[in-house]
JSON list of C-alpha atoms and ligand atoms in Angstrom, two decimals:
[
{"chain": "A", "resi": 79, "resn": "MET", "atom": "CA", "xyz": [-0.15, -0.10, 0.25]},
{"chain": "A", "resi": 80, "resn": "VAL", "atom": "CA", "xyz": [1.41, 3.90, -1.05]},
{"chain": "A", "resi": 81, "resn": "GLU", "atom": "CA", "xyz": [0.84, 5.52, 2.60]},
{"chain": "A", "resi": 82, "resn": "ALA", "atom": "CA", "xyz": [-0.24, 9.29, 1.46]},
{"chain": "A", "resi": 83, "resn": "THR", "atom": "CA", "xyz": [2.61, 12.14, 1.79]},
{"chain": "A", "resi": 84, "resn": "THR", "atom": "CA", "xyz": [0.85, 14.47, 2.92]},
{"chain": "A", "resi": 85, "resn": "ASN", "atom": "CA", "xyz": [-2.53, 15.41, 4.56]},
{"chain": "A", "resi": 86, "resn": "LYS", "atom": "CA", "xyz": [-4.22, 15.18, 0.33]},
{"chain": "A", "resi": 87, "resn": "SER", "atom": "CA", "xyz": [-7.72, 13.11, -0.11]},
{"chain": "A", "resi": 88, "resn": "THR", "atom": "CA", "xyz": [-6.52, 10.87, -2.71]},
{"chain": "A", "resi": 89, "resn": "VAL", "atom": "CA", "xyz": [-9.50, 10.11, -5.45]},
{"chain": "A", "resi": 90, "resn": "LEU", "atom": "CA", "xyz": [-9.25, 7.27, -8.08]},
{"chain": "A", "resi": 91, "resn": "ILE", "atom": "CA", "xyz": [-11.08, 8.60, -11.03]},
{"chain": "A", "resi": 92, "resn": "VAL", "atom": "CA", "xyz": [-12.39, 5.43, -13.39]},
{"chain": "A", "resi": 93, "resn": "GLU", "atom": "CA", "xyz": [-13.07, 6.94, -16.79]},
{"chain": "A", "resi": 94, "resn": "ASP", "atom": "CA", "xyz": [-13.29, 6.08, -20.38]},
{"chain": "A", "resi": 95, "resn": "ASN", "atom": "CA", "xyz": [-13.72, 9.49, -21.63]},
{"chain": "A", "resi": 96, "resn": "PRO", "atom": "CA", "xyz": [-10.28, 11.89, -22.18]},
{"chain": "A", "resi": 97, "resn": "ALA", "atom": "CA", "xyz": [-12.15, 15.24, -21.77]},
{"chain": "A", "resi": 98, "resn": "ASN", "atom": "CA", "xyz": [-14.44, 14.10, -19.09]},
{"chain": "A", "resi": 99, "resn": "MET", "atom": "CA", "xyz": [-11.54, 12.58, -17.26]},
{"chain": "A", "resi": 100, "resn": "LYS", "atom": "CA", "xyz": [-9.60, 16.41, -18.22]},
{"chain": "A", "resi": 101, "resn": "LEU", "atom": "CA", "xyz": [-11.79, 18.09, -16.70]},
{"chain": "A", "resi": 102, "resn": "VAL", "atom": "CA", "xyz": [-13.10, 16.28, -13.16]},
{"chain": "A", "resi": 103, "resn": "GLY", "atom": "CA", "xyz": [-9.42, 15.32, -12.75]},
{"chain": "A", "resi": 104, "resn": "ASP", "atom": "CA", "xyz": [-8.49, 18.93, -13.17]},
{"chain": "A", "resi": 105, "resn": "LEU", "atom": "CA", "xyz": [-11.41, 20.17, -10.36]},
{"chain": "A", "resi": 106, "resn": "LEU", "atom": "CA", "xyz": [-9.95, 17.56, -8.11]},
{"chain": "A", "resi": 107, "resn": "ARG", "atom": "CA", "xyz": [-6.54, 18.76, -8.53]},
{"chain": "A", "resi": 108, "resn": "TYR", "atom": "CA", "xyz": [-7.41, 22.37, -8.31]},
{"chain": "A", "resi": 109, "resn": "ASN", "atom": "CA", "xyz": [-8.80, 21.48, -5.27]},
{"chain": "A", "resi": 110, "resn": "SER", "atom": "CA", "xyz": [-6.06, 20.14, -3.37]},
{"chain": "A", "resi": 111, "resn": "LEU", "atom": "CA", "xyz": [-7.40, 16.68, -4.38]},
{"chain": "A", "resi": 112, "resn": "ASN", "atom": "CA", "xyz": [-4.82, 13.35, -4.74]},
{"chain": "A", "resi": 113, "resn": "VAL", "atom": "CA", "xyz": [-5.63, 11.69, -7.94]},
{"chain": "A", "resi": 114, "resn": "VAL", "atom": "CA", "xyz": [-5.10, 8.31, -9.65]},
{"chain": "A", "resi": 115, "resn": "GLU", "atom": "CA", "xyz": [-6.65, 7.91, -12.61]},
{"chain": "A", "resi": 116, "resn": "ALA", "atom": "CA", "xyz": [-7.44, 4.06, -14.69]},
{"chain": "A", "resi": 117, "resn": "THR", "atom": "CA", "xyz": [-9.44, 4.56, -18.21]},
{"chain": "A", "resi": 118, "resn": "ASP", "atom": "CA", "xyz": [-11.48, 1.59, -17.53]},
{"chain": "A", "resi": 119, "resn": "GLY", "atom": "CA", "xyz": [-12.52, -1.36, -14.64]},
{"chain": "A", "resi": 120, "resn": "PRO", "atom": "CA", "xyz": [-8.76, -3.41, -15.46]},
{"chain": "A", "resi": 121, "resn": "SER", "atom": "CA", "xyz": [-6.68, -0.78, -14.95]},
{"chain": "A", "resi": 122, "resn": "ALA", "atom": "CA", "xyz": [-9.17, 0.58, -12.14]},
{"chain": "A", "resi": 123, "resn": "LEU", "atom": "CA", "xyz": [-8.28, -2.87, -10.08]},
{"chain": "A", "resi": 124, "resn": "ASP", "atom": "CA", "xyz": [-4.91, -2.80, -10.70]},
{"chain": "A", "resi": 125, "resn": "ALA", "atom": "CA", "xyz": [-4.42, 0.74, -9.07]},
{"chain": "A", "resi": 126, "resn": "LEU", "atom": "CA", "xyz": [-6.20, -0.85, -5.67]},
{"chain": "A", "resi": 127, "resn": "LYS", "atom": "CA", "xyz": [-3.41, -2.94, -5.42]},
{"chain": "A", "resi": 128, "resn": "THR", "atom": "CA", "xyz": [-0.89, 0.03, -4.44]},
{"chain": "A", "resi": 129, "resn": "VAL", "atom": "CA", "xyz": [-3.77, 2.55, -3.82]},
{"chain": "A", "resi": 130, "resn": "ARG", "atom": "CA", "xyz": [-6.13, 3.43, -1.61]},
{"chain": "A", "resi": 131, "resn": "PRO", "atom": "CA", "xyz": [-8.47, 5.61, -2.44]},
{"chain": "A", "resi": 132, "resn": "ASP", "atom": "CA", "xyz": [-10.42, 8.42, 0.06]},
{"chain": "A", "resi": 133, "resn": "LEU", "atom": "CA", "xyz": [-12.82, 8.28, -2.54]},
{"chain": "A", "resi": 134, "resn": "ILE", "atom": "CA", "xyz": [-13.51, 6.10, -5.82]},
{"chain": "A", "resi": 135, "resn": "LEU", "atom": "CA", "xyz": [-15.67, 8.29, -8.81]},
{"chain": "A", "resi": 136, "resn": "MET", "atom": "CA", "xyz": [-16.65, 6.01, -11.22]},
{"chain": "A", "resi": 137, "resn": "ASP", "atom": "CA", "xyz": [-18.17, 6.21, -14.57]},
{"chain": "A", "resi": 138, "resn": "ILE", "atom": "CA", "xyz": [-21.02, 3.83, -15.51]},
{"chain": "A", "resi": 139, "resn": "ASN", "atom": "CA", "xyz": [-20.97, 3.52, -19.40]},
{"chain": "A", "resi": 140, "resn": "LEU", "atom": "CA", "xyz": [-17.04, 1.98, -19.73]},
{"chain": "A", "resi": 141, "resn": "PRO", "atom": "CA", "xyz": [-15.17, -0.79, -22.35]},
{"chain": "A", "resi": 142, "resn": "ARG", "atom": "CA", "xyz": [-14.29, -4.15, -21.16]},
{"chain": "A", "resi": 143, "resn": "MET", "atom": "CA", "xyz": [-16.43, -3.86, -17.69]},
{"chain": "A", "resi": 144, "resn": "SER", "atom": "CA", "xyz": [-19.55, -2.04, -16.90]},
{"chain": "A", "resi": 145, "resn": "GLY", "atom": "CA", "xyz": [-19.59, -0.07, -13.91]},
{"chain": "A", "resi": 146, "resn": "ILE", "atom": "CA", "xyz": [-22.04, -2.30, -11.94]},
{"chain": "A", "resi": 147, "resn": "ASP", "atom": "CA", "xyz": [-19.04, -5.06, -12.47]},
{"chain": "A", "resi": 148, "resn": "LEU", "atom": "CA", "xyz": [-16.23, -3.36, -11.47]},
{"chain": "A", "resi": 149, "resn": "PHE", "atom": "CA", "xyz": [-18.49, -1.67, -8.46]},
{"chain": "A", "resi": 150, "resn": "LYS", "atom": "CA", "xyz": [-19.18, -5.53, -7.24]},
{"chain": "A", "resi": 151, "resn": "LYS", "atom": "CA", "xyz": [-14.92, -6.46, -7.62]},
{"chain": "A", "resi": 152, "resn": "ILE", "atom": "CA", "xyz": [-14.18, -3.66, -5.91]},
{"chain": "A", "resi": 153, "resn": "ARG", "atom": "CA", "xyz": [-16.77, -4.88, -2.78]},
{"chain": "A", "resi": 154, "resn": "GLU", "atom": "CA", "xyz": [-16.03, -8.19, -3.17]},
{"chain": "A", "resi": 155, "resn": "GLN", "atom": "CA", "xyz": [-12.50, -7.04, -1.67]},
{"chain": "A", "resi": 156, "resn": "ARG", "atom": "CA", "xyz": [-12.67, -6.68, 2.10]},
{"chain": "A", "resi": 157, "resn": "ARG", "atom": "CA", "xyz": [-9.97, -3.44, 2.58]},
{"chain": "A", "resi": 158, "resn": "PHE", "atom": "CA", "xyz": [-12.56, -1.99, -0.06]},
{"chain": "A", "resi": 159, "resn": "ASN", "atom": "CA", "xyz": [-15.76, -3.02, 1.32]},
{"chain": "A", "resi": 160, "resn": "SER", "atom": "CA", "xyz": [-16.88, 0.08, 2.90]},
{"chain": "A", "resi": 161, "resn": "VAL", "atom": "CA", "xyz": [-14.32, 3.36, 0.57]},
{"chain": "A", "resi": 162, "resn": "THR", "atom": "CA", "xyz": [-16.66, 5.10, -0.66]},
{"chain": "A", "resi": 163, "resn": "ILE", "atom": "CA", "xyz": [-17.99, 4.82, -4.60]},
{"chain": "A", "resi": 164, "resn": "VAL", "atom": "CA", "xyz": [-19.79, 7.62, -5.93]},
{"chain": "A", "resi": 165, "resn": "ALA", "atom": "CA", "xyz": [-21.24, 6.74, -9.82]},
{"chain": "A", "resi": 166, "resn": "LEU", "atom": "CA", "xyz": [-20.43, 8.98, -12.29]},
{"chain": "A", "resi": 167, "resn": "THR", "atom": "CA", "xyz": [-22.49, 9.27, -15.49]},
{"chain": "A", "resi": 168, "resn": "ALA", "atom": "CA", "xyz": [-24.08, 10.84, -18.71]},
{"chain": "A", "resi": 169, "resn": "LEU", "atom": "CA", "xyz": [-26.91, 7.68, -17.52]},
{"chain": "A", "resi": 170, "resn": "ALA", "atom": "CA", "xyz": [-29.87, 10.95, -16.52]},
{"chain": "A", "resi": 171, "resn": "MET", "atom": "CA", "xyz": [-33.13, 8.01, -16.58]},
{"chain": "A", "resi": 172, "resn": "LYS", "atom": "CA", "xyz": [-34.82, 7.79, -13.59]},
{"chain": "A", "resi": 173, "resn": "GLU", "atom": "CA", "xyz": [-34.61, 4.27, -12.70]},
{"chain": "A", "resi": 174, "resn": "ASP", "atom": "CA", "xyz": [-30.51, 3.99, -13.98]},
{"chain": "A", "resi": 175, "resn": "LYS", "atom": "CA", "xyz": [-30.43, 6.45, -11.49]},
{"chain": "A", "resi": 176, "resn": "GLU", "atom": "CA", "xyz": [-32.03, 3.88, -9.28]},
{"chain": "A", "resi": 177, "resn": "THR", "atom": "CA", "xyz": [-30.09, 1.10, -10.87]},
{"chain": "A", "resi": 178, "resn": "ILE", "atom": "CA", "xyz": [-27.29, 2.45, -9.45]},
{"chain": "A", "resi": 179, "resn": "LEU", "atom": "CA", "xyz": [-28.41, 3.26, -5.94]},
{"chain": "A", "resi": 180, "resn": "ASN", "atom": "CA", "xyz": [-29.73, -0.13, -5.76]},
{"chain": "A", "resi": 181, "resn": "ALA", "atom": "CA", "xyz": [-26.40, -1.85, -6.16]},
{"chain": "A", "resi": 182, "resn": "GLY", "atom": "CA", "xyz": [-25.10, 0.19, -3.72]},
{"chain": "A", "resi": 183, "resn": "PHE", "atom": "CA", "xyz": [-23.73, 2.96, -4.76]},
{"chain": "A", "resi": 184, "resn": "ASP", "atom": "CA", "xyz": [-23.11, 5.97, -1.93]},
{"chain": "A", "resi": 185, "resn": "GLY", "atom": "CA", "xyz": [-24.21, 8.38, -4.90]},
{"chain": "A", "resi": 186, "resn": "TYR", "atom": "CA", "xyz": [-24.83, 9.87, -8.00]},
{"chain": "A", "resi": 187, "resn": "ILE", "atom": "CA", "xyz": [-23.22, 12.50, -9.97]},
{"chain": "A", "resi": 188, "resn": "SER", "atom": "CA", "xyz": [-24.64, 13.09, -13.75]},
{"chain": "A", "resi": 189, "resn": "LYS", "atom": "CA", "xyz": [-22.95, 14.23, -16.60]},
{"chain": "A", "resi": 190, "resn": "PRO", "atom": "CA", "xyz": [-22.33, 16.78, -17.90]},
{"chain": "A", "resi": 191, "resn": "ILE", "atom": "CA", "xyz": [-21.36, 18.07, -14.63]},
{"chain": "A", "resi": 192, "resn": "ASP", "atom": "CA", "xyz": [-21.98, 21.93, -12.89]},
{"chain": "A", "resi": 193, "resn": "THR", "atom": "CA", "xyz": [-18.37, 22.59, -11.60]},
{"chain": "A", "resi": 194, "resn": "ARG", "atom": "CA", "xyz": [-19.50, 23.89, -8.87]},
{"chain": "A", "resi": 195, "resn": "GLU", "atom": "CA", "xyz": [-22.09, 21.34, -7.42]},
{"chain": "A", "resi": 196, "resn": "PHE", "atom": "CA", "xyz": [-19.60, 18.82, -8.72]},
{"chain": "A", "resi": 197, "resn": "VAL", "atom": "CA", "xyz": [-16.65, 20.11, -6.30]},
{"chain": "A", "resi": 198, "resn": "ARG", "atom": "CA", "xyz": [-19.60, 20.66, -3.65]},
{"chain": "A", "resi": 199, "resn": "LEU", "atom": "CA", "xyz": [-20.64, 17.12, -3.68]},
{"chain": "A", "resi": 200, "resn": "VAL", "atom": "CA", "xyz": [-17.28, 15.57, -3.92]},
{"chain": "A", "resi": 201, "resn": "ARG", "atom": "CA", "xyz": [-16.52, 17.56, -0.56]},
{"chain": "A", "resi": 202, "resn": "GLU", "atom": "CA", "xyz": [-19.32, 15.72, 1.09]},
{"chain": "A", "resi": 203, "resn": "LYS", "atom": "CA", "xyz": [-18.68, 12.01, -0.03]},
{"chain": "A", "resi": 204, "resn": "LEU", "atom": "CA", "xyz": [-15.43, 12.48, 0.95]},
{"chain": "A", "resi": 205, "resn": "PRO", "atom": "CA", "xyz": [-14.78, 10.19, 4.47]},
{"chain": "A", "resi": 206, "resn": "ALA", "atom": "CA", "xyz": [-13.19, 12.87, 7.19]},
{"chain": "A", "resi": 207, "resn": "ARG", "atom": "CA", "xyz": [-10.26, 12.26, 7.80]},
{"chain": "B", "resi": 860, "resn": "MN", "atom": "MN1", "xyz": [-18.09, 6.59, -20.84]}
]
């Protein structure tokens, strides 16, 4: 495990869209958070072997493995069974939101993101440390 060298919280972003990844990453870095980026499920699982994030922001529509399946794979791991995981998705239909929350996600942020609202939601979801 890589221990944080600062008091900054770490956020793992799982997002396959480069523009969204840059926007979300920049917003978090600008707000003094450490950011780890993964563009699909397998690379997110790989990153979690060495990083212990305080929060995971996860796109649902991902290549190779859906965000829902990735969520389950992360939760299966004992050390991550209580890590905060928030869906970050363009799926805007009420039914989809219910599917995500019923799967056990800790929250839901719709894309396109409102930058101010996004930062507020991330701060709200970040566990105190
Ligand atoms: Mn996507």
